[in-house]
Amino acid sequence: MAERKLEKHIEIERSIIKKFRKSIWSNFIASVQEYELIKENDKIAVCISGGKDSMLMAKCMQQLQRHSAVPFELVFLVMDPGYNKENRTLIEQNAKLLDIPVEIFESDIFEVTTRAGGSPCYLCARMRRGCLYSKAQSLGCNKIALGHHFDDVIETVLMSMCYSSEIKTMLPKLHSTNFNGMELIRPLYKVKEDDIISWANYNGLRFLQCACKFTEKSTEKEDLSKRKETKALIKYIKTFNKEADDNIFRSLHNVNLATIPGWRDSDSGETHSFLEKY
């Protein structure tokens, strides 16, 4: 039995390097190199939620560490915010199958967000990140790695424009404002979600979906969530422009500031107008 599991995780690793080399591995490496995500002697907490994205990220980081000329350390961190027994077991089984030596720690985030009422997702996300930073820092890490991918990046752009009246997206890395000396990196920044799904299906893998108490049961509200609406919008646009998603992504690296009528300084909070230099 142990021999079969060993063969399975090697097979999964090889699929990343070979079958999905162009779509996943090359884009992962491009993200790491272009945005300078990993430096010599970094100690990185790879944060695993149990979903397909973070599990793939863990395998990519594991592979990179084995073959990189730049020495760095990895800790594979799983926070249990109050999962039910089945979900916790699924994470543990997948970690064993994929040969990822996870370190699991508990928190009461689900309980706290339930008591808080209102919209739980924003509060949950902020608390999760804070807990991960704190645990990673206590283990001597200087960075945490999250599994956000290409689709998360472009969806955030459109959601910010349509729902928040601002142009904003996810950066491939950023400094923590609350944990001194800590950084957040996103190694899957250029990897598309469809390719992650293809990798999981090819290897017959089943991962955890969002497992909080608010979304364990699919509801009409969930189906009409802002992110799902945005996914549907991008999918629709791509029916008549196949490169729409790539163009949105590239546009973030090619902003023509001379055509922007107004902007806000993120450090000072001051707003500016093109009329200042007109």
Tab-separated table of C-alpha atoms in Angstrom:
chain	number	residue	atom	x	y	z
A	1	MET	CA	0.000	0.000	0.000
A	2	ALA	CA	2.807	2.427	0.934
A	3	GLU	CA	4.528	1.622	-2.352
A	4	ARG	CA	1.414	2.513	-4.357
A	5	LYS	CA	1.070	5.860	-2.571
A	6	LEU	CA	4.725	6.649	-3.234
A	7	GLU	CA	4.226	5.927	-6.922
A	8	LYS	CA	1.094	8.072	-6.992
A	9	HIS	CA	2.732	11.183	-5.581
A	10	ILE	CA	5.685	10.811	-7.941
A	11	GLU	CA	3.240	10.440	-10.833
A	12	ILE	CA	1.443	13.621	-9.734
A	13	GLU	CA	4.740	15.510	-9.434
A	14	ARG	CA	5.799	14.400	-12.909
A	15	SER	CA	2.496	15.527	-14.380
A	16	ILE	CA	3.252	19.096	-13.256
A	17	ILE	CA	6.708	19.060	-14.851
A	18	LYS	CA	5.784	17.165	-18.020
A	19	LYS	CA	2.138	17.117	-19.118
A	20	PHE	CA	1.346	20.514	-17.590
A	21	ARG	CA	4.788	22.011	-18.115
A	22	LYS	CA	3.650	24.832	-20.397
A	23	SER	CA	0.371	25.710	-18.690
A	24	ILE	CA	1.349	25.289	-15.022
A	25	TRP	CA	5.061	24.785	-14.340
A	26	SER	CA	6.355	27.420	-16.778
A	27	ASN	CA	3.843	29.998	-15.556
A	28	PHE	CA	4.680	29.197	-11.938
A	29	ILE	CA	8.396	29.663	-12.614
A	30	ALA	CA	7.684	32.857	-14.588
A	31	SER	CA	5.773	34.272	-11.610
A	32	VAL	CA	8.564	33.428	-9.175
A	33	GLN	CA	11.270	34.902	-11.399
A	34	GLU	CA	9.532	37.953	-12.883
A	35	TYR	CA	8.194	39.211	-9.556
A	36	GLU	CA	11.241	38.079	-7.528
A	37	LEU	CA	9.081	36.145	-5.076
A	38	ILE	CA	11.811	34.000	-3.501
A	39	LYS	CA	15.164	35.185	-2.204
A	40	GLU	CA	18.127	33.283	-0.836
A	41	ASN	CA	17.572	31.936	2.704
A	42	ASP	CA	13.860	32.775	2.760
A	43	LYS	CA	11.762	30.676	5.089
A	44	ILE	CA	8.318	30.477	3.531
A	45	ALA	CA	5.088	29.259	5.082
A	46	VAL	CA	3.121	27.653	2.250
A	47	CYS	CA	-0.458	28.172	3.408
A	48	ILE	CA	-2.748	25.286	2.488
A	49	SER	CA	-6.519	25.640	2.751
A	50	GLY	CA	-7.173	22.167	1.352
A	51	GLY	CA	-8.425	23.390	-2.009
A	52	LYS	CA	-6.975	22.613	-5.429
A	53	ASP	CA	-5.075	25.909	-5.719
A	54	SER	CA	-3.129	25.754	-2.470
A	55	MET	CA	-2.398	22.031	-2.865
A	56	LEU	CA	-0.975	22.587	-6.347
A	57	MET	CA	1.032	25.551	-5.066
A	58	ALA	CA	2.485	23.343	-2.339
A	59	LYS	CA	3.624	20.743	-4.883
A	60	CYS	CA	5.144	23.419	-7.146
A	61	MET	CA	7.015	25.001	-4.242
A	62	GLN	CA	8.192	21.581	-3.121
A	63	GLN	CA	9.513	20.796	-6.599
A	64	LEU	CA	11.199	24.181	-6.904
A	65	GLN	CA	12.974	23.772	-3.583
A	66	ARG	CA	14.376	20.408	-4.679
A	67	HIS	CA	15.853	21.754	-7.893
A	68	SER	CA	16.592	25.408	-7.150
A	69	ALA	CA	20.128	26.748	-6.970
A	70	VAL	CA	18.826	29.316	-4.469
A	71	PRO	CA	18.533	27.803	-0.974
A	72	PHE	CA	15.277	28.447	0.879
A	73	GLU	CA	13.133	26.691	3.482
A	74	LEU	CA	9.486	25.680	3.373
A	75	VAL	CA	6.884	25.047	6.051
A	76	PHE	CA	3.556	23.623	4.872
A	77	LEU	CA	0.980	25.251	7.093
A	78	VAL	CA	-2.669	24.224	7.422
A	79	MET	CA	-4.972	26.247	9.651
A	80	ASP	CA	-8.107	24.469	10.833
A	81	PRO	CA	-10.605	27.298	11.467
A	82	GLY	CA	-13.274	24.859	12.623
A	83	TYR	CA	-13.680	22.320	9.809
A	84	ASN	CA	-16.055	19.441	10.320
A	85	LYS	CA	-14.454	16.012	10.731
A	86	GLU	CA	-14.946	14.969	7.089
A	87	ASN	CA	-13.258	18.086	5.705
A	88	ARG	CA	-10.338	17.865	8.119
A	89	THR	CA	-9.862	14.207	7.166
A	90	LEU	CA	-9.923	15.032	3.440
A	91	ILE	CA	-7.130	17.576	3.891
A	92	GLU	CA	-5.029	15.109	5.858
A	93	GLN	CA	-5.591	12.334	3.303
A	94	ASN	CA	-4.667	14.576	0.363
A	95	ALA	CA	-1.549	15.835	2.127
A	96	LYS	CA	-0.467	12.224	2.706
A	97	LEU	CA	-1.291	11.218	-0.871
A	98	LEU	CA	0.668	14.170	-2.280
A	99	ASP	CA	3.566	13.652	0.148
A	100	ILE	CA	3.206	17.135	1.657
A	101	PRO	CA	4.427	17.231	5.296
A	102	VAL	CA	1.771	19.590	6.637
A	103	GLU	CA	1.719	21.214	10.050
A	104	ILE	CA	-1.872	21.708	11.231
A	105	PHE	CA	-2.921	24.199	13.891
A	106	GLU	CA	-6.383	25.121	15.166
A	107	SER	CA	-8.225	28.431	15.414
A	108	ASP	CA	-11.803	29.442	16.247
A	109	ILE	CA	-12.392	31.665	13.212
A	110	PHE	CA	-15.617	29.971	12.080
A	111	GLU	CA	-17.080	30.346	15.551
A	112	VAL	CA	-16.086	34.012	15.811
A	113	THR	CA	-17.461	34.947	12.373
A	114	THR	CA	-20.708	33.113	13.129
A	115	ARG	CA	-21.188	35.132	16.317
A	116	ALA	CA	-20.248	38.398	14.576
A	117	GLY	CA	-23.163	38.189	12.108
A	118	GLY	CA	-23.402	40.324	8.973
A	119	SER	CA	-21.223	39.396	5.996
A	120	PRO	CA	-18.846	36.698	7.284
A	121	CYS	CA	-16.533	36.257	4.272
A	122	TYR	CA	-14.599	39.540	4.591
A	123	LEU	CA	-14.075	39.076	8.330
A	124	CYS	CA	-13.107	35.429	7.858
A	125	ALA	CA	-10.526	36.283	5.182
A	126	ARG	CA	-8.905	38.984	7.327
A	127	MET	CA	-8.798	36.772	10.397
A	128	ARG	CA	-7.400	33.826	8.439
A	129	ARG	CA	-4.561	35.917	7.063
A	130	GLY	CA	-3.756	37.359	10.468
A	131	CYS	CA	-3.636	33.890	12.027
A	132	LEU	CA	-1.405	32.604	9.229
A	133	TYR	CA	0.995	35.543	9.534
A	134	SER	CA	1.180	35.095	13.304
A	135	LYS	CA	1.805	31.343	13.163
A	136	ALA	CA	4.335	31.668	10.328
A	137	GLN	CA	6.236	34.376	12.188
A	138	SER	CA	6.333	32.238	15.338
A	139	LEU	CA	7.967	29.479	13.261
A	140	GLY	CA	10.687	31.836	12.040
A	141	CYS	CA	9.230	32.429	8.569
A	142	ASN	CA	9.641	35.741	6.757
A	143	LYS	CA	7.025	35.048	4.061
A	144	ILE	CA	3.667	33.371	3.585
A	145	ALA	CA	2.611	31.988	0.205
A	146	LEU	CA	-1.057	31.984	-0.818
A	147	GLY	CA	-2.686	30.107	-3.700
A	148	HIS	CA	-4.318	33.016	-5.558
A	149	HIS	CA	-4.096	32.490	-9.316
A	150	PHE	CA	-4.480	34.337	-12.650
A	151	ASP	CA	-8.291	34.249	-12.540
A	152	ASP	CA	-8.384	35.682	-9.015
A	153	VAL	CA	-6.286	38.589	-10.249
A	154	ILE	CA	-8.440	39.596	-13.220
A	155	GLU	CA	-11.712	38.920	-11.406
A	156	THR	CA	-10.604	41.267	-8.643
A	157	VAL	CA	-10.028	44.013	-11.224
A	158	LEU	CA	-13.534	43.752	-12.648
A	159	MET	CA	-15.175	43.348	-9.240
A	160	SER	CA	-13.420	46.468	-7.966
A	161	MET	CA	-14.560	48.463	-10.985
A	162	CYS	CA	-18.160	47.202	-11.009
A	163	TYR	CA	-18.861	47.082	-7.282
A	164	SER	CA	-16.358	49.394	-5.552
A	165	SER	CA	-15.859	52.189	-8.102
A	166	GLU	CA	-12.093	51.818	-8.152
A	167	ILE	CA	-9.409	50.103	-10.200
A	168	LYS	CA	-7.573	47.695	-7.925
A	169	THR	CA	-6.176	44.196	-8.081
A	170	MET	CA	-3.962	41.709	-6.261
A	171	LEU	CA	-0.224	42.281	-6.308
A	172	PRO	CA	2.085	39.276	-6.762
A	173	LYS	CA	3.727	40.190	-3.460
A	174	LEU	CA	3.272	42.741	-0.696
A	175	HIS	CA	4.633	43.685	2.698
A	176	SER	CA	2.483	42.983	5.738
A	177	THR	CA	1.245	46.136	7.447
A	178	ASN	CA	0.679	44.413	10.801
A	179	PHE	CA	3.514	41.887	11.026
A	180	ASN	CA	6.882	43.576	10.779
A	181	GLY	CA	9.305	41.972	8.348
A	182	MET	CA	6.706	39.615	6.866
A	183	GLU	CA	5.736	39.422	3.194
A	184	LEU	CA	2.940	37.715	1.265
A	185	ILE	CA	3.706	36.092	-2.093
A	186	ARG	CA	1.447	34.579	-4.770
A	187	PRO	CA	3.448	31.979	-6.772
A	188	LEU	CA	0.459	30.950	-8.956
A	189	TYR	CA	-0.066	34.534	-10.143
A	190	LYS	CA	0.202	33.551	-13.827
A	191	VAL	CA	-1.437	30.111	-13.590
A	192	LYS	CA	-5.013	29.862	-14.895
A	193	GLU	CA	-7.754	28.158	-12.908
A	194	ASP	CA	-8.857	25.963	-15.826
A	195	ASP	CA	-5.347	24.491	-15.966
A	196	ILE	CA	-5.413	23.795	-12.226
A	197	ILE	CA	-8.756	22.006	-12.663
A	198	SER	CA	-7.337	20.016	-15.591
A	199	TRP	CA	-4.346	18.959	-13.470
A	200	ALA	CA	-6.593	17.824	-10.610
A	201	ASN	CA	-8.918	15.891	-12.950
A	202	TYR	CA	-6.021	14.286	-14.827
A	203	ASN	CA	-4.671	12.900	-11.558
A	204	GLY	CA	-8.102	11.923	-10.210
A	205	LEU	CA	-7.781	14.250	-7.231
A	206	ARG	CA	-10.685	15.557	-5.138
A	207	PHE	CA	-10.011	18.618	-3.040
A	208	LEU	CA	-11.858	20.611	-0.416
A	209	GLN	CA	-14.240	23.309	-1.586
A	210	CYS	CA	-15.052	26.312	0.595
A	211	ALA	CA	-15.987	24.504	3.796
A	212	CYS	CA	-17.266	27.191	6.139
A	213	LYS	CA	-20.673	26.813	7.787
A	214	PHE	CA	-22.156	29.468	5.502
A	215	THR	CA	-21.289	27.740	2.235
A	216	GLU	CA	-21.272	24.007	2.973
A	217	LYS	CA	-24.753	23.955	1.448
A	218	SER	CA	-25.126	25.605	-1.926
A	219	THR	CA	-27.717	28.359	-1.903
A	220	GLU	CA	-29.185	30.740	-4.409
A	221	LYS	CA	-27.269	33.614	-2.805
A	222	GLU	CA	-24.009	31.742	-3.184
A	223	ASP	CA	-24.706	31.096	-6.862
A	224	LEU	CA	-25.278	34.819	-7.376
A	225	SER	CA	-22.146	35.894	-5.503
A	226	LYS	CA	-20.149	38.760	-6.965
A	227	ARG	CA	-17.198	36.554	-7.836
A	228	LYS	CA	-19.396	33.994	-9.603
A	229	GLU	CA	-21.091	36.776	-11.530
A	230	THR	CA	-17.667	38.100	-12.542
A	231	LYS	CA	-16.510	34.630	-13.623
A	232	ALA	CA	-19.625	34.353	-15.778
A	233	LEU	CA	-18.988	37.783	-17.273
A	234	ILE	CA	-15.420	36.899	-18.274
A	235	LYS	CA	-16.582	33.587	-19.713
A	236	TYR	CA	-19.198	35.421	-21.789
A	237	ILE	CA	-16.710	37.998	-23.103
A	238	LYS	CA	-14.370	35.192	-24.119
A	239	THR	CA	-17.045	33.724	-26.400
A	240	PHE	CA	-16.297	36.519	-28.857
A	241	ASN	CA	-12.770	37.465	-27.725
A	242	LYS	CA	-10.711	34.433	-26.703
A	243	GLU	CA	-7.831	36.574	-25.465
A	244	ALA	CA	-9.951	38.820	-23.251
A	245	ASP	CA	-8.653	37.352	-19.973
A	246	ASP	CA	-5.022	37.572	-21.118
A	247	ASN	CA	-5.564	41.149	-22.263
A	248	ILE	CA	-7.059	42.149	-18.912
A	249	PHE	CA	-4.040	40.635	-17.153
A	250	ARG	CA	-1.526	42.321	-19.476
A	251	SER	CA	-3.288	45.669	-19.079
A	252	LEU	CA	-2.383	45.653	-15.377
A	253	HIS	CA	1.269	45.755	-16.406
A	254	ASN	CA	0.674	48.409	-19.063
A	255	VAL	CA	-1.317	51.232	-17.424
A	256	ASN	CA	-1.217	54.468	-19.426
A	257	LEU	CA	-1.178	57.010	-16.598
A	258	ALA	CA	-1.445	59.931	-19.039
A	259	THR	CA	-5.036	58.912	-19.765
A	260	ILE	CA	-6.182	58.482	-16.133
A	261	PRO	CA	-8.437	61.376	-14.991
A	262	GLY	CA	-7.992	60.660	-11.276
A	263	TRP	CA	-6.084	58.488	-8.830
A	264	ARG	CA	-5.517	57.962	-5.103
A	265	ASP	CA	-2.171	57.742	-3.324
A	266	SER	CA	-2.348	54.467	-1.396
A	267	ASP	CA	0.132	55.656	1.257
A	268	SER	CA	-1.288	59.092	2.066
A	269	GLY	CA	-4.863	58.519	0.928
A	270	GLU	CA	-4.752	61.784	-1.023
A	271	THR	CA	-6.732	61.995	-4.258
A	272	HIS	CA	-5.320	63.604	-7.396
A	273	SER	CA	-6.702	64.825	-10.729
A	274	PHE	CA	-5.192	65.089	-14.175
A	275	LEU	CA	-6.086	68.803	-13.959
A	276	GLU	CA	-3.149	69.283	-11.556
A	277	LYS	CA	-0.760	68.942	-14.489
A	278	TYR	CA	-3.090	69.982	-17.319
